CSV table of C-alpha atoms and ligand atoms in Angstrom, one decimal:
chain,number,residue,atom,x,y,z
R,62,UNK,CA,26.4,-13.8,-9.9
R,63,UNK,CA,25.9,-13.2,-6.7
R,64,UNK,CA,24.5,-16.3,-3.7
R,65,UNK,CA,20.4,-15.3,-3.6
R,66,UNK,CA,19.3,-14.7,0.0
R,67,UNK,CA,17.3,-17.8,1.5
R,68,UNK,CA,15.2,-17.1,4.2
R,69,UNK,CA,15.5,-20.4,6.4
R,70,UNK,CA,15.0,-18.0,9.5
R,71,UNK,CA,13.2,-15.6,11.3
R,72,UNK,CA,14.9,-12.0,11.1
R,73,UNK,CA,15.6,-9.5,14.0
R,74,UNK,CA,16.7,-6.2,14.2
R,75,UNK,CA,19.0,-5.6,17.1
R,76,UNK,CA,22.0,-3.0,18.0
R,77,UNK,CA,23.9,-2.0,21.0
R,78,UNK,CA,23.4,0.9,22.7
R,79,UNK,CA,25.9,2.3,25.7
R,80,UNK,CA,27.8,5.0,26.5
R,81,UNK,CA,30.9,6.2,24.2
R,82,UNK,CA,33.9,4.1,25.0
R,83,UNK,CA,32.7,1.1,26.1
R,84,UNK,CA,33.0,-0.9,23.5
R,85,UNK,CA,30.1,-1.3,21.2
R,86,UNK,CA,31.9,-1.1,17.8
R,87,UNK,CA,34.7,-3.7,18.9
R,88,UNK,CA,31.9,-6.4,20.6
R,89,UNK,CA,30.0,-5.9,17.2
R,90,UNK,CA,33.1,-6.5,15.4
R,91,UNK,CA,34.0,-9.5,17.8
R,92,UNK,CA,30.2,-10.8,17.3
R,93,UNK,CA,30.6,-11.6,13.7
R,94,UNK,CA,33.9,-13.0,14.1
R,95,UNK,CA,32.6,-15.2,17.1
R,96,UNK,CA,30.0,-16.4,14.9
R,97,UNK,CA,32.4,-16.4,11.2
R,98,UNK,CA,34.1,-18.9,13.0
R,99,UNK,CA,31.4,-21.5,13.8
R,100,UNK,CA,31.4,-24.2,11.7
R,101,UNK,CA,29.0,-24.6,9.0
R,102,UNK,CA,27.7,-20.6,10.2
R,103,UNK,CA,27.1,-18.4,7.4
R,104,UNK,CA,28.1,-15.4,9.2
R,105,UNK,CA,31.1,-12.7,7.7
R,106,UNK,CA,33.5,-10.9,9.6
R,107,UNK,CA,33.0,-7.1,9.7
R,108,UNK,CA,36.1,-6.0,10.8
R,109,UNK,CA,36.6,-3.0,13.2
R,110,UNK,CA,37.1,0.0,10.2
R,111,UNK,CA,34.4,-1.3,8.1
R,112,UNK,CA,31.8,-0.8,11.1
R,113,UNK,CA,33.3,2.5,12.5
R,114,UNK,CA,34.1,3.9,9.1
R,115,UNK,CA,31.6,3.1,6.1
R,116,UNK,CA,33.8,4.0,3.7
R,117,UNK,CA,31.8,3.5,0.2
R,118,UNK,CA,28.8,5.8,1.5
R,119,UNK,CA,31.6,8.5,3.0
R,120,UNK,CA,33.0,8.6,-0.4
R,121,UNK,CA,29.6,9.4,-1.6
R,122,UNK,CA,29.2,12.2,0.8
R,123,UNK,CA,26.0,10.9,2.9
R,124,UNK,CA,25.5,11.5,6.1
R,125,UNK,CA,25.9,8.1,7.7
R,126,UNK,CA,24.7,7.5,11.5
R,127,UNK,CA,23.8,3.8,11.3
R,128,UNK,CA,26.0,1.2,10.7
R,129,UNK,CA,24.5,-2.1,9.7
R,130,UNK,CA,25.8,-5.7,9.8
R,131,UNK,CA,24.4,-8.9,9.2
R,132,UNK,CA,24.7,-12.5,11.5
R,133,UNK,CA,23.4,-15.6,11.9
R,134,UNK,CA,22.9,-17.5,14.9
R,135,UNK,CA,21.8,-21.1,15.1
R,136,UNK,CA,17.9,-20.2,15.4
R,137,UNK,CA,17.9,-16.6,13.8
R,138,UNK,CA,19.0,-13.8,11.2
R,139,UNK,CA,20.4,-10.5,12.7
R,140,UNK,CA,20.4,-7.2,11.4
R,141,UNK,CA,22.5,-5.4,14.2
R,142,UNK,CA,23.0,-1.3,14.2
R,143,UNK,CA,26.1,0.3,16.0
R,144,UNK,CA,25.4,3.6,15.8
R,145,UNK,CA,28.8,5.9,16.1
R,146,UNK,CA,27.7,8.6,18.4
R,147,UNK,CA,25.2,9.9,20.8
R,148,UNK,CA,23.2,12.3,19.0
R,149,UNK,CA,22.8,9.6,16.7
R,150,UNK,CA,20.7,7.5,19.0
R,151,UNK,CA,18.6,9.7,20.3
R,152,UNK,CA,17.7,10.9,16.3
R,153,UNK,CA,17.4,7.0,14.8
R,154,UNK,CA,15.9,5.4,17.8
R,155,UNK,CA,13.4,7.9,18.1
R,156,UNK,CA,12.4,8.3,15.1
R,157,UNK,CA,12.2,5.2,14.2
R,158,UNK,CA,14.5,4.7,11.9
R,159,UNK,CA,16.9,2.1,13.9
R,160,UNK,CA,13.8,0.0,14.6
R,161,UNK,CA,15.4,-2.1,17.4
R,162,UNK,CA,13.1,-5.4,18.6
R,163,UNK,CA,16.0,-6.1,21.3
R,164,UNK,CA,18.8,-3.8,22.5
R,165,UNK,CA,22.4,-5.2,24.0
R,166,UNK,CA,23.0,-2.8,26.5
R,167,UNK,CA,27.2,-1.9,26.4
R,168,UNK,CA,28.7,-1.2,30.2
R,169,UNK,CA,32.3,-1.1,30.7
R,170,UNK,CA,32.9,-3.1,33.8
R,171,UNK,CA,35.8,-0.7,34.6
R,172,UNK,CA,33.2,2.6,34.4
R,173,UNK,CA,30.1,1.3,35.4
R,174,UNK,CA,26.9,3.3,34.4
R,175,UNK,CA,27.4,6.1,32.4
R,176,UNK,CA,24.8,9.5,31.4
R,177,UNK,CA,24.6,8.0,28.1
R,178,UNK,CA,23.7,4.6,29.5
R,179,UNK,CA,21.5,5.8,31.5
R,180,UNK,CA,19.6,8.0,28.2
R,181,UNK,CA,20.0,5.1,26.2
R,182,UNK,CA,18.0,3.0,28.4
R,183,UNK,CA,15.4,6.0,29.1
R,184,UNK,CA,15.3,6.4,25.1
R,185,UNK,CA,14.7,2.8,24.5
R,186,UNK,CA,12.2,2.7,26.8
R,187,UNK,CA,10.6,5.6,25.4
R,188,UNK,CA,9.8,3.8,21.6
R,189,UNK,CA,8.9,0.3,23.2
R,190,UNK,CA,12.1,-1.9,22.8
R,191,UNK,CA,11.4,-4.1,25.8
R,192,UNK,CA,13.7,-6.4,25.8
R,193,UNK,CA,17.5,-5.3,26.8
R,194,UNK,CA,20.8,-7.8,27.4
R,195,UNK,CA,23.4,-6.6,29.4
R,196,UNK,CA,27.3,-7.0,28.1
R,197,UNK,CA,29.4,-6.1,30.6
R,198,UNK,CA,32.2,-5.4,28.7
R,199,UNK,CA,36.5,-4.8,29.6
R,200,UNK,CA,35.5,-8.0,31.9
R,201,UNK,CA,38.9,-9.2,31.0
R,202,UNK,CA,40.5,-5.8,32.8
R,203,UNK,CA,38.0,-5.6,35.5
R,204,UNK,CA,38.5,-6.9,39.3
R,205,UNK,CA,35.7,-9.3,40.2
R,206,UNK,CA,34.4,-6.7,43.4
R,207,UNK,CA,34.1,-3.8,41.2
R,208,UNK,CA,32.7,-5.7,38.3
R,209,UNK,CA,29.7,-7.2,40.8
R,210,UNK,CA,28.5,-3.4,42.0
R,211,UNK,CA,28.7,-2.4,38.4
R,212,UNK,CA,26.5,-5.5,37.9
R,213,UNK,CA,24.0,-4.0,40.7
R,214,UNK,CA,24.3,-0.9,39.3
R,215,UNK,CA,23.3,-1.8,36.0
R,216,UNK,CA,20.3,-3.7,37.1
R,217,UNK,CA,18.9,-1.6,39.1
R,218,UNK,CA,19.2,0.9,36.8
R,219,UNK,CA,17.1,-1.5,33.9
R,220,UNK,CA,14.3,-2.3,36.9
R,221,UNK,CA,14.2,1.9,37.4
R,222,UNK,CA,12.9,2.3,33.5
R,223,UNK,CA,10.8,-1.2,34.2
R,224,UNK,CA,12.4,-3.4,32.7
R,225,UNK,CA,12.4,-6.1,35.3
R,226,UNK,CA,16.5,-5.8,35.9
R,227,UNK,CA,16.5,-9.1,38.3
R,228,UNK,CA,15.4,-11.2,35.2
R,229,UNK,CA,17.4,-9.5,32.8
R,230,UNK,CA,20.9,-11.3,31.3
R,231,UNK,CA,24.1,-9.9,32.5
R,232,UNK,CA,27.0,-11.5,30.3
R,233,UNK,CA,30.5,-10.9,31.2
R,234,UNK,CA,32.0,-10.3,28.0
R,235,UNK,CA,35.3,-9.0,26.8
R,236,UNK,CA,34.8,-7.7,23.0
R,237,UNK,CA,38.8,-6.9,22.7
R,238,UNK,CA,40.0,-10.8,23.9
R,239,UNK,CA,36.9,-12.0,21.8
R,240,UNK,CA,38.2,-10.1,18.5
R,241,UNK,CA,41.9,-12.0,19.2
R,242,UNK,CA,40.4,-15.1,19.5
R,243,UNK,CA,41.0,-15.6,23.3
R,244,UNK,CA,38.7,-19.1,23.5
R,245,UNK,CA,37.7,-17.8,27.2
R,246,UNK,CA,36.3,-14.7,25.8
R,247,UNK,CA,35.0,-16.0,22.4
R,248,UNK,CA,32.9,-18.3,24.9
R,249,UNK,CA,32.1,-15.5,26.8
R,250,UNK,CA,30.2,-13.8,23.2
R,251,UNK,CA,28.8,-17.0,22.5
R,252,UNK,CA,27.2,-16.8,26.2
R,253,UNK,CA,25.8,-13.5,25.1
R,254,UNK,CA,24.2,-14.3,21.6
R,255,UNK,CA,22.7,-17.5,23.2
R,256,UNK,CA,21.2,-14.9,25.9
R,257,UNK,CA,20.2,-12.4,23.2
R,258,UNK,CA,17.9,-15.5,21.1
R,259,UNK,CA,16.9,-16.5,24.0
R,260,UNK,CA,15.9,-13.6,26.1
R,261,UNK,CA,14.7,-11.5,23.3
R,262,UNK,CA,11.3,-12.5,21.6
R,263,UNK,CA,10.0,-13.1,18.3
R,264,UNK,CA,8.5,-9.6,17.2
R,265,UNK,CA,4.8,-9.4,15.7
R,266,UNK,CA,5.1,-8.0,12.5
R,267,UNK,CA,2.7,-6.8,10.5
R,268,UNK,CA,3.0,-8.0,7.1
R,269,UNK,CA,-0.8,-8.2,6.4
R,270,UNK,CA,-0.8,-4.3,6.0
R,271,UNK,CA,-0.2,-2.4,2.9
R,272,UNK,CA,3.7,-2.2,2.4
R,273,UNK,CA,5.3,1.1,3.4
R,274,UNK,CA,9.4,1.5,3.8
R,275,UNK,CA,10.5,5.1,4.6
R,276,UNK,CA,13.9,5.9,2.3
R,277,UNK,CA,17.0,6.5,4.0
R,278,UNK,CA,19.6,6.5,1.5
R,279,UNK,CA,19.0,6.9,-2.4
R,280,UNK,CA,22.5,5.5,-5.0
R,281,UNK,CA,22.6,5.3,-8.3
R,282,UNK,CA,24.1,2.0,-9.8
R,283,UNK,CA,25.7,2.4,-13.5
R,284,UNK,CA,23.7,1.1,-16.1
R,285,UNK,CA,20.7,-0.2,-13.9
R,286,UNK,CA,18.7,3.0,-12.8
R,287,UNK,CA,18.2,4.6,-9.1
R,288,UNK,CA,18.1,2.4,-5.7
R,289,UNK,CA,16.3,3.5,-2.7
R,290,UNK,CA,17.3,1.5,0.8
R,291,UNK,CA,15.6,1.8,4.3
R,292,UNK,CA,13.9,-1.0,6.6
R,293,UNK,CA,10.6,-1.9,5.4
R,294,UNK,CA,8.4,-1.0,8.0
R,295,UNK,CA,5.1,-3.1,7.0
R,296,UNK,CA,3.6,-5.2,4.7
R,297,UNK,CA,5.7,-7.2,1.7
R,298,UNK,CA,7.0,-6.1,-1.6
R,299,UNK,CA,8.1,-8.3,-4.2
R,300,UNK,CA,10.0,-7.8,-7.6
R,301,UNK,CA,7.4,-6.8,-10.0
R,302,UNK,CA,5.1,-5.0,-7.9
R,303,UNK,CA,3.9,-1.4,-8.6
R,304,UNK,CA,4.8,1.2,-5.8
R,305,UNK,CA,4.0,4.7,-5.2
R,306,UNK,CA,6.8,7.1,-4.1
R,307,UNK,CA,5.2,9.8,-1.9
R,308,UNK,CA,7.4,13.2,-1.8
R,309,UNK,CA,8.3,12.3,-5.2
R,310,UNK,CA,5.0,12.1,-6.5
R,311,UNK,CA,5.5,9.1,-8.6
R,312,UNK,CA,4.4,6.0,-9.8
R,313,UNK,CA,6.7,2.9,-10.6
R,314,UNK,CA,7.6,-1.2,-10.4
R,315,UNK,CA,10.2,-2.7,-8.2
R,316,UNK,CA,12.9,-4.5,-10.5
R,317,UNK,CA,14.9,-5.1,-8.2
R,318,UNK,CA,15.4,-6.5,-4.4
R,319,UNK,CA,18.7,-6.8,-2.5
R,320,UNK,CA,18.9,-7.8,1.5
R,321,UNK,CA,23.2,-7.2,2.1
R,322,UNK,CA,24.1,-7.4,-0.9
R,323,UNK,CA,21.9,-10.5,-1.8
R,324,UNK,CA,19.0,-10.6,-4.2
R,325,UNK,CA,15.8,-11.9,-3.1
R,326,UNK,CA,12.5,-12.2,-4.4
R,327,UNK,CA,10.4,-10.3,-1.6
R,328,UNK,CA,10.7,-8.5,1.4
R,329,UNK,CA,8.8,-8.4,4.2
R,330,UNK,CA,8.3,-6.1,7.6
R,331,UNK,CA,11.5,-6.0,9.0
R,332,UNK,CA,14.1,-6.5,6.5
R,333,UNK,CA,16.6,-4.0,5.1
R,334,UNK,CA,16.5,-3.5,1.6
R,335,UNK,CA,17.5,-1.6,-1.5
R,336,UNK,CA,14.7,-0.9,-4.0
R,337,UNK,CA,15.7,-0.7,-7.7
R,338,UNK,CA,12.9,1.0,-8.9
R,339,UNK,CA,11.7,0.7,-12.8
R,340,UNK,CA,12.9,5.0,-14.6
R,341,UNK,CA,12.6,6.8,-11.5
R,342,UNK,CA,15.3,9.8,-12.1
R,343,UNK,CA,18.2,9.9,-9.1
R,344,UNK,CA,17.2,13.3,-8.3
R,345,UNK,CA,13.7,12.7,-8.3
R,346,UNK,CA,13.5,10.4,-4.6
R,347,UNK,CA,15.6,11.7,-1.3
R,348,UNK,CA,15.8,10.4,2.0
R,349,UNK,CA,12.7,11.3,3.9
R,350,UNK,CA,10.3,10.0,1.4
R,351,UNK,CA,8.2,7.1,1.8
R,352,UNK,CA,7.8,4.0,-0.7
R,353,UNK,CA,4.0,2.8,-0.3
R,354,UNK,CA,1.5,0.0,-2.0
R,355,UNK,CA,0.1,2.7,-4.4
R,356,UNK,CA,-2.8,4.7,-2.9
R,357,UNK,CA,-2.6,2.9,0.5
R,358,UNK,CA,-1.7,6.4,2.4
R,359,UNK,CA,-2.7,9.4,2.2
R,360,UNK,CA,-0.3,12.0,3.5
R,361,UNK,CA,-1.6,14.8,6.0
R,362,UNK,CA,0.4,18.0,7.7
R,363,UNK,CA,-1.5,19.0,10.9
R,364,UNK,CA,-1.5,16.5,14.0
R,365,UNK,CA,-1.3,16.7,17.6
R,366,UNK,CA,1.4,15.4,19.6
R,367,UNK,CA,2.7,14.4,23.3
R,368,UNK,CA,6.3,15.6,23.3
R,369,UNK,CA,9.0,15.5,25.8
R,370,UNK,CA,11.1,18.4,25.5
R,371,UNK,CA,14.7,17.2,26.5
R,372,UNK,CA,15.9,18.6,29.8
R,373,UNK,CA,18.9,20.9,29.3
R,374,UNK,CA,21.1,17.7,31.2
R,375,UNK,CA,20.0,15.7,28.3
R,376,UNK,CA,21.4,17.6,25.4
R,377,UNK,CA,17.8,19.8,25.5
R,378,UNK,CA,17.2,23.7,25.3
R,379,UNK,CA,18.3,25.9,28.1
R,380,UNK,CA,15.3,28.2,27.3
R,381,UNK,CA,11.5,27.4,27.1
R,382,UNK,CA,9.6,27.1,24.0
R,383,UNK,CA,6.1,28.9,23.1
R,384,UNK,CA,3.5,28.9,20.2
R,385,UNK,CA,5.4,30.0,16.8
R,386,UNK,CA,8.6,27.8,17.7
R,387,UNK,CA,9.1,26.5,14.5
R,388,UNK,CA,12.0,23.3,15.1
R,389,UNK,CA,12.7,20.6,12.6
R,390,UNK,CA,10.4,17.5,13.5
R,391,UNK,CA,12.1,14.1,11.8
R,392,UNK,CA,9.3,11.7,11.1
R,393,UNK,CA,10.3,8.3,10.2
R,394,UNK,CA,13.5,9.5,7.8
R,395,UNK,CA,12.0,12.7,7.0
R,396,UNK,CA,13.4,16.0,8.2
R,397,UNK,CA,10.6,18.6,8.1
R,398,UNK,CA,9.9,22.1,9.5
R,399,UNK,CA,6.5,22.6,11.8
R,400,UNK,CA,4.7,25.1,13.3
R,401,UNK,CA,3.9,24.4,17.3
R,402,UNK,CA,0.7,25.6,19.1
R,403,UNK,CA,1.1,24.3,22.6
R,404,UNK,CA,-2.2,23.2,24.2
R,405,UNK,CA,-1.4,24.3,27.2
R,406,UNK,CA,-1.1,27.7,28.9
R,407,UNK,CA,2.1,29.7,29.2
R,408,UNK,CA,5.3,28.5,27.9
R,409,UNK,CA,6.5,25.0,28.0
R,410,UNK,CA,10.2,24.3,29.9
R,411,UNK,CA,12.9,21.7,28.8
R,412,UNK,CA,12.4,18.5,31.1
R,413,UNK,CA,8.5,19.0,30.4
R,414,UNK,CA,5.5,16.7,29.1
R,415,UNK,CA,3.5,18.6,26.7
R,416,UNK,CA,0.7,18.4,24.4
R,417,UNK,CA,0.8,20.3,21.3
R,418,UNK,CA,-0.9,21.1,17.7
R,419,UNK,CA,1.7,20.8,14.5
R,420,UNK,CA,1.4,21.9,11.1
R,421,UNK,CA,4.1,20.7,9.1
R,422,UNK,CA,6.2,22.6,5.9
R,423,UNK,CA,4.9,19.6,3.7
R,424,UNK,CA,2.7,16.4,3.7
R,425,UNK,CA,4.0,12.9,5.1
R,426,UNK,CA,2.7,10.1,6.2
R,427,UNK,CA,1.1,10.8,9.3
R,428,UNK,CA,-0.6,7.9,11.6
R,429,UNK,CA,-1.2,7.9,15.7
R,430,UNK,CA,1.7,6.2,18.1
R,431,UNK,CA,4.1,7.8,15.2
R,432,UNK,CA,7.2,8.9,16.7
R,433,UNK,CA,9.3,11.4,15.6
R,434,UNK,CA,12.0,13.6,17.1
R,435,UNK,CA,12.4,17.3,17.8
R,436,UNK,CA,15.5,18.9,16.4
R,437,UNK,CA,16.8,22.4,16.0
R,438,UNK,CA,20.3,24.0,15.1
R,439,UNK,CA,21.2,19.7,14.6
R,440,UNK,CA,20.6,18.6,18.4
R,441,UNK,CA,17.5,17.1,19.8
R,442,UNK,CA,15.6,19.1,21.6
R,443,UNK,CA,12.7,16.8,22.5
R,444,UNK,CA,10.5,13.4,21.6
R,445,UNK,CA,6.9,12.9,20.9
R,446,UNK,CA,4.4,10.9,19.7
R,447,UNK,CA,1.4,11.6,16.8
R,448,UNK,CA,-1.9,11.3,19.0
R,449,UNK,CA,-4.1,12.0,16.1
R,450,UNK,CA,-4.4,13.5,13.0
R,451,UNK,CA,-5.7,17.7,13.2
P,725,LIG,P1,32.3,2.5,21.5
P,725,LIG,O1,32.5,4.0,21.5
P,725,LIG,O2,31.3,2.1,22.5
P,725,LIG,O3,32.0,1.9,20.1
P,725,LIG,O4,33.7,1.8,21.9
P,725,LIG,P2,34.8,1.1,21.0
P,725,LIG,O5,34.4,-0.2,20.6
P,725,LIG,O6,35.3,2.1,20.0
P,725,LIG,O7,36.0,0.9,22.1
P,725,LIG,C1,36.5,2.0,22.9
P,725,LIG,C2,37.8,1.6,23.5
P,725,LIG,O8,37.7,0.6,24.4
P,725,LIG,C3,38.9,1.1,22.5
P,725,LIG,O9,40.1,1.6,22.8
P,725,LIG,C4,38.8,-0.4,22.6
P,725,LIG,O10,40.0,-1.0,22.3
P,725,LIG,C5,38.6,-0.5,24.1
P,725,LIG,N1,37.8,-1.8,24.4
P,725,LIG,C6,36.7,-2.2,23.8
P,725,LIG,N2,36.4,-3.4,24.2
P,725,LIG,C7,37.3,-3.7,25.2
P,725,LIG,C8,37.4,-4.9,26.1
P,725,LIG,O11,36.6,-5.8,26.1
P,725,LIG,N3,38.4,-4.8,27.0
P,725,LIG,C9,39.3,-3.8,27.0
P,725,LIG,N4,40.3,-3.9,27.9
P,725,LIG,N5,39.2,-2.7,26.2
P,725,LIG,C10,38.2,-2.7,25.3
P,726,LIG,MG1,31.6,2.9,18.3
């Protein structure tokens, strides 16, 4: 049987973020080694291919854009996302669905800021992470001038999206040494997870409210029934409780409640589960619908919304957009068509605020300060927020 999880500390959801290339997926890798390796830690190695590659979900054909592993430090429990590729952040951070309460900010000391650093740090800005640590990775490569104005650099760029770059951490770090087990560069990870529970706070969750966990991956598992995983976004569920699944329009009990692999009796905000849930057909539940405390929500379609349509250097449109544009709006994990009205006047340009009116292809759960993403085609085209419902 497998080792029940024990919560003996507080969990955080954390992830790097940084331009391609400089070396997210090999200082996550060299994270959980770092911390594998600490005596008495509970932490598992995730080697390099098993954070870059997935392979049990690729087999399975879903579309994978989050990677997840687990680690411990001395004071807390980490749930860290390395997300492979840039579209991918701008889809799961804004929508929700990455649900960082602290970012480690990647910059190659041998490139300095990047576009997608700089977007990254825009983006997380945008749905209220507020606490960032800076790795400044390839130290081991770098020479100590260059490696001081990237420092700058990097700083100034935090304190230009208000973060406060003078206070922020800056950790030297080399995530290649680190993985070989160079001691100066294993101390140099250890410097950095210190900075991350220290820097980053506690986050206020709200597990008084009903429970609610959007679904982002649905798997069958032989001889046991159909298993739903996501983050729970509020509230608790335990095994035994009945749930409603809204998009599937059912009713049903929780038998079951995994955190990495491990059962546990109850989850609360913040963790990420899977949900074996009591005769609930495979085909019945997708990705996109939510998992609530029966009758808590009621699901809506029209609502109006501040979004900011991409410029065309971010990855937006190259054309403006009027009433009638009908784009793909992903809400939490769902991936819905809507109608725009624009409030204003006259059409809207990329690189623009606006305020709009949409009425979406089907009911979800709907709530002001929702965020959600504005896709077309498979790119983001903007960001927005749900002001109120219409
Ligand atoms: P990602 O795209 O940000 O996830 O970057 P990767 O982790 O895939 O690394 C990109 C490249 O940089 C790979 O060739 C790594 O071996 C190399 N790299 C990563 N970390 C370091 C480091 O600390 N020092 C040096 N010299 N190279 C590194
Ligand atoms: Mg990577």
């Amino acid at each position: 049987a497998k080792t029940p999880f024990v919560r003996t500390k507080p969990h955080l959801n954390i992830g790097t973020m940084g331009h391609v290339d400089h070396g997210k997926t090999t200082l996550t890798a060299a994270i959980t080694k770092v911390l594998s390796e600490r005596s008495g830690g509970t932490t598992s190695y995730v080697a390099l291919d098993r954070i870059d590659r997935a392979p049990e979900e690729a087999r399975r054909g879903i579309t994978i854009d989050l990677a997840h592993v687990e680690y411990e430090t001395g004071t807390r429990h980490y749930a860290h996302v390395d997300m492979p590729g840039h579209a991918d952040y701008v889809k799961n951070m804004v929508t929700g669905a990455a649900q960082l309460d602290g970012a480690i900010l990647v910059v190659s000391a041998l490139d300095g800021v990047m576009p997608q650093t700089a977007e990254h740090v825009l983006l997380a800005r945008q749905v209220g992470v507020d606490h960032i640590v800076v790795a400044l990775n390839k130290a081991d490569a770098g020479d100590e001038e260059l490696t001081e104005l990237v420092e700058l650099e990097v700083r100034e760029l935090l304190t230009a999206h208000g973060y406060g770059g003078d206070a922020a951490p800056v950790v030297r770090v080399s995530g290649l040494r680190a993985l070989k087990g160079d001691p100066r560069w294993t101390a140099a990870v250890e410097a950095l997870l210190d900075a991350v529970d220290t820097y980053v706070p506690l986050p206020v969750r709200y597990t008084d409210a009903p429970f609610l966990l959007p679904v982002e991956n649905v798997l069958t598992i032989t001889g046991r029934g159909t298993v739903v995983t996501g983050a729970v976004e509020r509230g608790t569920v335990s095994v035994g409780d009945r749930v409603q699944v809204l998009g599937a329009d059912a009713e049903t009990v929780v038998t079951g409640l995994e955190t990495f692999g491990r059962p546990m009796d109850s989850a609360e905000a913040g963790d990420n589960v899977a949900l074996l849930l009591r005769g609930l057909p495979r085909d019945a539940v997708r990705r996109g619908h939510v998992v609530v405390a029966p009758g808590s929500v009621q699901p809506a379609r029209r609502f109006t919304a501040r979004v900011h349509l991409l410029s065309t250097r971010e990855g937006g449109r190259r054309t403006p957009v009027s009433s009638g544009y009908r784009p793909q709006f992903y809400l939490r994990t769902a991936d819905v068509v809507g109608d725009v009205q624009l409030a204003g006047e006259g059409p809207a340009h990329p690189g623009e605020t606006v305020e709009m009116t949409v009425e979406l292809g089907r009911e979800v759960p709907l709530e002001p300060g929702l965020g959600f993403a504005v896709r077309e085609g498979g790119r983001t085209v903007g960001a927005g927020t749900v002001t109120a419902l219409a």
